[in-house]
């Protein structure tokens, strides 16, 4: 019997000879990640071990992004503590204002998430790196502390679910729509504790930015990770970025998949997740016309160049509807700069949108676009739980960036073709 | 170890944003975090909760963010144990790592009512509903996980390993 991708990567990080789903094992960690919300708690836990130094200061990544630049005094105090820890420990990959970006946009861009490696992040969307063939997986602050102390952590070997997309993909259907489509099918617990694998001709042709979007939301289905086998697109993306050599794994044809889902994309339209769960998904044709107060384009899900380009294509020479706040957030400084050079920032500002420095801000109701009671936002982010973006009486609709841009122009949820 | 308390019953997919909203994630003090526990779904929870009480949730309890602040807030609020059909993966890890007992038992979730008094034996996973007289059997912890609980959490276990140089 062959092995799945996740089994191969995990096995490669142990001294074991065999591996099978259900086992709980310790694995070596290649990269440990934390952000400004989870790292302060991890620092306190790390200190309880009595150790002076982290296991390897070149294997710890800390990115201040959720409430950074400091949103208030409490965040400033937390960030101060994290900044001091990072300096004192000599953390090589520490990113603060000026260099920071949204962590899951930043790590791939810097070549810090590599195929075949295990990245354990104290952030649920660490599964984003599955798009690069890395076992990126989320944990908590104690997980981060344990990995900083020992360079390893415990994992349950997951079963694997394989999702195959074949067919033609419409221009307005991106990685976001494919993952929302899966969520609509299997639900928010459809991949609980499992490894998700994405394959098929549509995935083979999918640009890296869209792949990152798909893997990013594996956790919304309960998945441990969302893996895509590295190919030429992966290698091209990593050329000149990867900080070290990497190992490429793919599932064996005779591997034991718990279930294989096959989808034909010919008829798939842009998808919208209605409040208050990411699996409450409907095609755009059933969402059109819902009046919105805000449109957010950005986040670790959709804050990359491909996302900004398609949003700008729709907003070019258009105006954001009166009464709608459109907030555009490039994921990293490099993306911000590239968008400026391509004239995209001009397009957004001319349309009447707000363009922000990179931050997770509004996605989790932190700052930079909080909703009032009764307000509705379309958003390219990843969660639409009760109160996620502000007041418990507000509503979040999740979509791809083209739909979010078209909706900003129309003032109501709209298909991109209604605007062009 | 035996626990006893009254039940706060909630539904499926209780997410970490309602357990502890992100607007409080700029706080590290656990007592302050706990004072906001569950407020977006049950404003009276924190006034009514007493040490030893038990949360009963449906399926996929703790879905969403990685914030350890969620199980920390529940534990600090005085909750002695959570019973659910099953848990979101990271919430499960976090609870094990910080030593918050969490049990999986769909039958108990179906049978137990809000406000009931329970007795829970963590050693064998037996749940007794004192109010109705019914008993339920939860899934036992895998040995690996039980070891972490017994040590008092993952950091305590690591500390022990460092001390014993293994």
XYZ file of C-alpha atoms in Angstrom:
586
model
C 0.000 0.000 0.000
C 1.348 3.419 -0.964
C 1.355 6.522 1.175
C -0.459 9.856 0.940
C 1.425 13.167 0.854
C 0.783 13.964 4.492
C 1.936 10.499 5.583
C 5.176 10.861 3.595
C 5.957 14.308 4.987
C 5.197 13.270 8.569
C 7.200 10.039 8.274
C 10.156 12.030 6.945
C 10.089 14.054 10.192
C 10.309 11.066 12.571
C 12.708 8.197 13.226
C 9.951 5.718 12.486
C 9.829 3.189 9.633
C 6.075 3.096 9.184
C 3.108 5.353 9.643
C -0.670 5.012 9.528
C -3.697 7.211 10.158
C -4.875 7.406 13.748
C -1.409 7.117 15.294
C -0.290 9.960 17.536
C 3.385 10.685 16.937
C 6.033 13.319 17.530
C 7.395 15.099 14.447
C 10.351 17.425 14.009
C 9.260 20.931 13.021
C 11.107 22.847 10.288
C 9.550 26.242 10.974
C 7.622 27.522 13.997
C 5.372 30.536 13.393
C 3.589 32.989 15.631
C 1.785 36.313 15.261
C 1.094 39.309 17.497
C -2.005 37.711 19.055
C -0.662 34.217 19.733
C 3.029 34.891 20.447
C 2.590 36.779 23.759
C 0.801 33.740 25.227
C 3.480 31.458 23.728
C 6.273 33.531 25.289
C 4.709 33.125 28.747
C 4.438 29.354 28.218
C 7.987 29.101 26.810
C 9.345 30.856 29.907
C 7.687 28.230 32.132
C 9.974 25.567 30.613
C 12.930 27.303 32.266
C 14.864 27.291 29.000
C 16.884 30.393 28.148
C 16.936 30.054 24.371
C 14.663 28.740 21.627
C 15.874 25.499 19.981
C 17.043 27.356 16.861
C 16.616 31.104 16.295
C 16.666 30.568 12.498
C 13.671 28.226 12.700
C 11.270 30.586 14.458
C 9.218 33.134 12.516
C 7.289 35.912 14.236
C 5.060 38.260 12.251
C 3.166 41.153 13.848
C 0.069 41.453 11.676
C -3.327 41.096 13.386
C -3.428 44.371 15.342
C -0.294 45.914 13.797
C 0.556 48.811 13.367
C -0.453 48.897 17.048
C -4.207 49.470 17.083
C -4.462 50.542 20.738
C -2.509 50.684 23.995
C -3.163 47.050 24.918
C -1.942 45.850 21.504
C 1.066 48.139 21.800
C 1.948 46.590 25.169
C 1.611 43.056 23.782
C 3.681 43.941 20.738
C 6.346 45.519 22.934
C 6.690 42.242 24.796
C 6.945 40.277 21.548
C 9.446 42.718 20.026
C 11.666 42.403 23.118
C 11.482 38.599 23.032
C 12.333 38.495 19.312
C 15.378 40.759 19.785
C 16.601 39.025 22.917
C 16.314 35.604 21.222
C 17.865 36.853 17.978
C 14.876 35.554 15.974
C 16.112 35.722 12.375
C 12.726 35.953 10.733
C 11.014 38.620 12.810
C 8.797 41.045 10.900
C 7.374 44.275 12.279
C 6.148 47.565 10.761
C 7.875 48.378 7.501
C 8.746 44.771 6.735
C 5.722 42.928 7.996
C 2.822 41.682 5.934
C -0.076 39.340 6.592
C 1.822 36.233 7.728
C 0.382 33.796 5.185
C 1.056 36.211 2.324
C 4.534 36.966 3.676
C 5.985 33.480 4.317
C 5.430 32.133 0.781
C 6.749 35.411 -0.685
C 9.935 35.174 1.415
C 10.483 31.507 0.510
C 10.057 30.460 4.156
C 7.365 27.834 3.510
C 8.868 25.019 1.471
C 7.668 21.753 -0.080
C 8.142 18.705 2.128
C 8.669 20.772 5.276
C 6.507 21.020 8.398
C 5.470 24.539 9.367
C 3.639 24.619 12.716
C 1.978 27.975 13.186
C 0.092 29.439 16.115
C -2.481 30.594 13.596
C -5.247 28.469 12.121
C -4.541 29.573 8.539
C -1.025 28.099 8.578
C -2.601 25.455 6.304
C -2.094 28.013 3.487
C 1.373 26.543 2.797
C -0.188 23.297 1.608
C -0.423 25.060 -1.767
C 3.372 24.772 -1.930
C 3.400 21.118 -0.865
C 4.387 22.039 2.692
C 2.667 20.506 5.683
C 1.542 23.816 7.087
C -0.775 23.288 10.019
C -2.226 25.410 12.781
C -1.840 24.958 16.509
C -2.109 27.148 19.549
C 0.263 29.227 21.627
C 1.330 26.290 23.810
C 2.080 24.361 20.614
C 4.287 27.236 19.500
C 6.003 27.345 22.901
C 6.612 23.584 22.878
C 8.036 23.702 19.351
C 10.228 26.707 20.222
C 11.542 24.738 23.215
C 12.102 21.331 21.632
C 11.902 21.680 17.825
C 9.121 19.101 17.747
C 5.473 18.524 18.621
C 2.765 15.853 18.666
C 0.342 15.160 15.835
C -2.345 12.648 15.038
C -1.694 11.153 11.608
C -4.794 12.153 9.619
C -6.853 10.274 7.077
C -6.722 11.863 3.616
C -9.620 13.216 1.553
C -8.829 13.906 -2.102
C -10.699 16.586 -4.077
C -10.371 16.414 -7.864
C -11.483 19.296 -10.084
C -11.701 18.662 -13.823
C -13.293 20.680 -16.609
C -13.224 24.306 -17.753
C -12.941 27.166 -15.282
C -14.681 30.485 -15.993
C -12.586 33.668 -15.760
C -14.606 34.785 -12.746
C -14.107 31.561 -10.828
C -10.935 31.455 -8.746
C -9.410 29.380 -5.976
C -11.840 31.032 -3.539
C -14.854 29.711 -5.417
C -13.431 26.184 -5.608
C -12.799 26.002 -1.855
C -16.200 27.586 -1.084
C -17.752 24.995 -3.403
C -16.088 22.202 -1.391
C -17.293 23.820 1.863
C -20.839 23.997 0.513
C -20.606 20.292 -0.296
C -18.908 18.790 2.776
C -19.627 21.405 5.482
C -17.500 23.080 8.156
C -16.744 19.712 9.771
C -16.522 17.724 6.522
C -12.754 17.299 6.813
C -12.459 17.327 10.599
C -8.865 16.430 11.560
C -8.183 15.225 8.004
C -5.644 16.030 5.325
C -7.264 17.526 2.225
C -5.567 17.114 -1.159
C -6.497 19.148 -4.219
C -5.829 17.766 -7.715
C -7.161 17.523 -11.270
C -6.592 19.487 -14.472
C -8.159 22.647 -13.013
C -5.701 22.606 -10.090
C -2.738 21.857 -12.422
C -3.591 25.024 -14.356
C -4.421 27.124 -11.305
C -2.039 30.062 -10.604
C -0.144 29.958 -7.293
C -2.140 32.847 -5.764
C -5.385 30.897 -6.282
C -3.824 27.718 -4.920
C -2.791 29.580 -1.758
C -6.405 30.779 -1.388
C -7.712 27.206 -1.611
C -5.281 25.727 0.889
C -5.839 28.726 3.191
C -9.451 27.724 3.809
C -8.834 23.984 4.387
C -9.231 24.779 8.099
C -12.738 26.106 7.418
C -13.694 22.506 6.587
C -11.930 21.334 9.756
C -8.870 20.101 7.842
C -5.409 19.689 9.355
C -3.926 20.763 6.013
C -4.812 21.370 2.353
C -2.083 19.952 0.142
C -1.298 20.384 -3.550
C 1.525 18.310 -5.029
C 4.365 20.583 -6.183
C 4.690 20.959 -9.964
C 6.260 23.377 -12.459
C 4.105 26.269 -11.190
C 5.398 25.599 -7.658
C 9.025 25.409 -8.784
C 8.698 28.586 -10.821
C 7.144 30.382 -7.842
C 9.910 29.256 -5.492
C 12.798 30.014 -7.876
C 14.855 32.800 -6.319
C 12.765 32.743 -3.120
C 13.359 29.386 -1.386
C 15.749 29.870 1.541
C 17.054 26.285 1.177
C 16.718 23.161 -0.963
C 13.461 21.301 -0.591
C 11.966 17.834 -1.115
C 8.925 17.229 -3.275
C 6.303 14.613 -2.309
C 3.147 13.415 -4.005
C 0.651 10.779 -2.941
C 1.204 7.310 -4.370
C -1.461 6.172 -6.852
C -2.250 3.218 -4.578
C -2.340 5.336 -1.403
C -5.286 4.796 0.912
C -7.614 7.776 0.543
C -10.571 7.775 2.889
C -12.715 9.342 0.186
C -12.263 10.886 -3.256
C -14.534 13.740 -4.342
C -14.752 14.537 -8.054
C -16.132 17.836 -9.318
C -16.700 19.190 -12.813
C -16.054 22.928 -12.966
C -17.889 23.589 -16.266
C -21.012 24.812 -14.518
C -19.441 26.263 -11.346
C -20.272 29.976 -10.902
C -18.660 32.375 -8.426
C -19.731 31.310 -4.921
C -20.883 33.354 -1.928
C -20.928 32.107 1.688
C -23.900 33.614 3.534
C -23.895 34.399 7.260
C -22.976 32.866 9.675
C -20.882 29.882 8.562
C -18.402 29.464 5.692
C -20.338 26.394 4.485
C -23.581 28.340 3.970
C -22.626 28.653 0.300
C -24.809 29.651 -2.652
C -23.953 30.431 -6.278
C -23.752 34.154 -7.097
C -26.994 33.897 -9.088
C -28.806 33.329 -5.786
C -26.947 36.096 -3.941
C -27.302 38.985 -6.366
C -29.053 42.100 -5.135
C -28.253 41.908 -1.407
C -27.485 45.490 -0.345
C -24.075 45.999 1.280
C -22.492 48.690 3.458
C -18.882 47.560 3.063
C -16.596 45.579 0.766
C -13.253 44.261 2.039
C -10.637 43.115 -0.477
C -7.567 41.572 1.147
C -6.562 39.142 3.965
C -4.440 35.985 4.077
C -7.085 34.437 1.849
C -7.208 37.014 -0.979
C -4.613 39.761 -0.460
C -2.151 38.773 -3.200
C -1.266 40.293 -6.595
C -3.672 38.079 -8.561
C -6.472 39.183 -6.248
C -5.678 42.903 -6.526
C -5.292 42.679 -10.316
C -8.720 41.157 -10.871
C -10.348 43.617 -8.437
C -8.668 46.557 -10.228
C -9.743 45.242 -13.627
C -13.336 45.553 -12.440
C -12.973 48.880 -10.630
C -11.008 50.656 -13.377
C -12.759 53.924 -14.320
C -15.657 53.021 -11.995
C -16.777 54.501 -8.706
C -17.592 52.736 -5.459
C -21.359 53.147 -4.907
C -22.376 56.019 -2.627
C -22.807 54.813 0.921
C -20.462 51.827 0.503
C -17.036 51.691 2.180
C -14.560 49.752 0.045
C -11.372 48.780 1.895
C -8.450 47.337 -0.063
C -5.564 45.766 1.880
C -2.491 44.507 -0.001
C -1.080 41.469 1.860
C 2.576 42.552 2.054
C 4.802 45.562 1.425
C 6.071 43.925 -1.798
C 2.513 43.380 -3.016
C 1.661 46.990 -2.093
C 4.656 48.261 -4.075
C 3.978 46.039 -7.071
C 0.343 47.181 -7.090
C 1.567 50.780 -7.067
C 3.914 50.157 -9.982
C 1.132 48.523 -11.973
C -1.170 51.495 -11.307
C -3.647 49.439 -9.297
C -3.505 51.692 -6.233
C -4.461 54.668 -8.448
C -7.415 52.695 -9.752
C -8.621 51.875 -6.230
C -8.187 55.421 -4.917
C -9.766 56.982 -8.008
C -12.726 54.655 -7.521
C -13.128 55.966 -3.984
C -11.708 52.977 -2.108
C -9.510 53.104 0.994
C -6.091 51.468 0.620
C -4.454 50.298 3.851
C -1.035 49.130 4.926
C -0.951 45.319 5.325
C -2.906 44.082 8.372
C -5.401 41.354 9.283
C -7.469 44.201 10.823
C -11.085 43.945 9.661
C -11.153 40.185 8.935
C -11.402 39.325 12.626
C -13.097 42.513 13.735
C -9.835 43.988 14.977
C -9.864 47.423 13.374
C -9.790 49.170 9.941
C -13.405 48.422 9.011
C -15.592 47.276 11.910
C -19.291 46.758 11.221
C -22.148 48.360 13.185
C -25.386 46.642 14.198
C -27.402 45.680 11.125
C -24.623 46.375 8.610
C -23.621 43.956 5.867
C -20.197 43.447 4.315
C -19.065 41.418 1.357
C -15.539 40.280 2.068
C -12.762 38.248 0.484
C -11.800 36.980 3.951
C -12.359 33.482 5.328
C -14.896 33.533 8.171
C -18.392 34.938 8.614
C -19.222 33.821 12.161
C -21.566 35.862 14.364
C -19.761 39.104 15.258
C -16.643 38.158 13.288
C -16.243 41.614 11.727
C -17.823 43.684 14.479
C -21.273 43.925 16.069
C -23.073 40.621 16.675
C -25.942 42.079 14.656
C -23.780 42.551 11.535
C -23.438 40.143 8.612
C -20.479 39.003 6.498
C -20.776 37.456 3.014
C -17.623 35.737 1.740
C -16.665 35.905 -1.932
C -13.781 36.135 -4.377
C -12.157 39.558 -5.081
C -13.897 40.031 -8.451
C -17.322 39.689 -6.826
C -16.290 41.925 -3.889
C -15.100 44.626 -6.348
C -18.230 44.387 -8.516
C -20.411 44.526 -5.410
C -18.585 47.647 -4.164
C -19.393 49.374 -7.460
C -23.017 48.216 -7.550
C -23.703 48.743 -3.842
C -25.168 45.257 -3.703
C -23.839 41.756 -4.275
C -23.150 41.543 -8.005
C -21.596 39.307 -10.657
C -18.479 40.895 -12.212
C -20.132 40.856 -15.630
C -22.819 43.239 -14.368
C -20.154 45.906 -13.986
C -17.908 45.419 -17.017
C -10.749 12.374 39.149
C -14.440 13.169 39.658
C -16.087 16.426 38.648
C -19.522 17.761 39.452
C -21.372 20.762 38.115
C -24.373 22.146 36.292
C -24.674 22.179 32.532
C -24.496 25.097 30.125
C -25.762 23.625 26.878
C -24.996 25.128 23.463
C -25.484 23.975 19.861
C -23.299 22.834 16.950
C -20.248 24.685 15.581
C -19.657 26.913 18.621
C -16.786 28.957 17.188
C -13.844 30.558 18.956
C -15.110 34.030 17.955
C -18.141 33.606 20.205
C -16.165 31.846 22.963
C -13.837 34.845 23.141
C -14.362 37.610 20.550
C -11.248 38.910 18.754
C -11.787 42.388 20.183
C -10.400 40.978 23.448
C -7.315 39.337 21.933
C -5.227 42.348 22.894
C -5.568 41.043 26.479
C -3.190 38.428 27.937
C -4.556 38.444 31.501
C -6.563 35.225 31.783
C -8.982 36.522 34.448
C -9.864 39.495 32.254
C -10.262 37.216 29.222
C -12.519 34.899 31.213
C -14.781 37.810 32.155
C -15.784 38.025 28.458
C -16.160 34.273 27.908
C -19.186 33.336 25.732
C -20.572 36.905 25.883
C -21.473 37.080 22.175
C -23.684 34.001 22.451
C -24.755 34.046 26.128
C -24.449 37.345 27.957
C -25.466 35.798 31.299
C -22.940 32.929 31.195
C -20.284 34.706 33.192
C -22.766 35.805 35.888
C -24.219 32.307 36.259
C -21.119 30.098 35.965
C -19.794 28.502 39.165
C -16.559 26.582 39.668
C -16.983 23.009 38.460
C -19.719 23.724 35.907
C -19.712 21.868 32.615
C -20.259 23.038 29.028
C -22.079 20.654 26.706
C -21.737 21.505 23.010
C -22.804 19.813 19.780
C -20.538 18.884 16.904
C -17.352 20.698 15.824
C -17.048 22.589 19.133
C -14.349 25.287 19.026
C -14.281 25.698 15.255
C -12.393 28.657 13.792
C -9.324 30.436 15.003
C -6.252 28.984 16.725
C -6.678 31.304 19.696
C -5.734 29.407 22.837
C -7.484 32.268 24.594
C -10.717 30.294 23.961
C -10.023 27.170 26.086
C -8.079 29.387 28.531
C -11.117 31.642 29.013
C -13.403 28.606 29.483
C -11.025 27.013 31.996
C -10.420 30.233 33.925
C -14.164 30.967 34.056
C -14.423 27.852 36.239
C -15.606 25.262 33.715
C -14.254 21.880 34.830
C -14.860 19.996 31.594
C -16.435 20.260 28.140
C -18.541 17.473 26.612
C -19.301 17.566 22.884
C -20.034 15.315 19.934
C -16.606 16.220 18.547
C -14.155 19.139 18.443
C -12.393 21.342 15.906
C -8.830 20.088 15.615
C -6.937 23.074 17.039
C -9.386 23.549 19.917
C -8.831 19.877 20.808
C -5.022 20.323 20.756
C -5.180 23.523 22.755
C -7.430 22.017 25.418
C -5.168 18.986 25.809
C -2.078 21.193 25.889
C -3.427 23.484 28.628
C -5.078 20.649 30.586
C -8.771 21.457 30.040
C -10.600 18.093 30.088
C -12.718 17.584 26.965
C -14.853 14.518 26.360
C -16.477 13.198 23.183
C -19.879 11.613 23.719
C -22.702 12.104 21.151
C -25.211 10.182 23.316
C -24.626 12.476 26.290
C -24.983 15.529 24.058
C -28.320 14.222 22.783
C -29.627 13.276 26.236
C -28.409 15.991 28.599
C -30.478 19.152 29.081
C -29.421 22.674 29.887
C -29.180 23.197 33.635
C -28.829 19.480 34.471
C -26.356 18.421 37.185
C -23.636 16.014 36.076
C -21.015 13.896 37.687
C -18.068 13.094 35.414
C -15.336 10.556 36.143
C -12.328 11.525 34.058
C -10.553 8.259 34.803
C -13.064 6.061 32.993
C -15.074 8.611 30.975
C -18.338 7.886 32.809
C -20.900 10.705 32.738
C -23.804 10.532 35.215
C -26.753 12.851 34.692
C -27.868 13.293 38.311
C -30.994 15.174 37.210
C -32.317 12.360 34.995
C -30.469 9.400 36.466
C -29.076 8.377 33.079
C -25.425 7.425 32.555
C -23.258 7.758 29.472
C -19.838 6.471 28.453
C -17.443 8.923 26.720
C -14.602 7.861 24.408
C -11.498 7.210 26.521
C -8.500 9.491 25.863
C -5.773 7.977 23.647
C -2.809 7.001 25.923
C -0.554 9.681 24.362
C -3.089 12.393 25.185
C -3.759 10.972 28.660
C -0.045 11.290 29.446
C -0.160 15.022 28.622
C -3.238 15.482 30.845
C -1.613 13.560 33.680
C 1.529 15.700 33.450
C -0.646 18.816 33.816
C -0.340 19.955 30.213
C 2.240 19.972 27.430
C 4.614 22.524 28.964
C 4.623 20.743 32.323
C 5.419 17.517 30.452
C 8.302 19.161 28.585
C 9.610 20.644 31.827
C 9.606 17.176 33.351
C 11.455 15.797 30.313
C 14.081 18.534 30.520
C 14.524 17.844 34.250
C 14.982 14.139 33.617
C 17.150 14.892 30.601
C 15.174 12.732 28.161
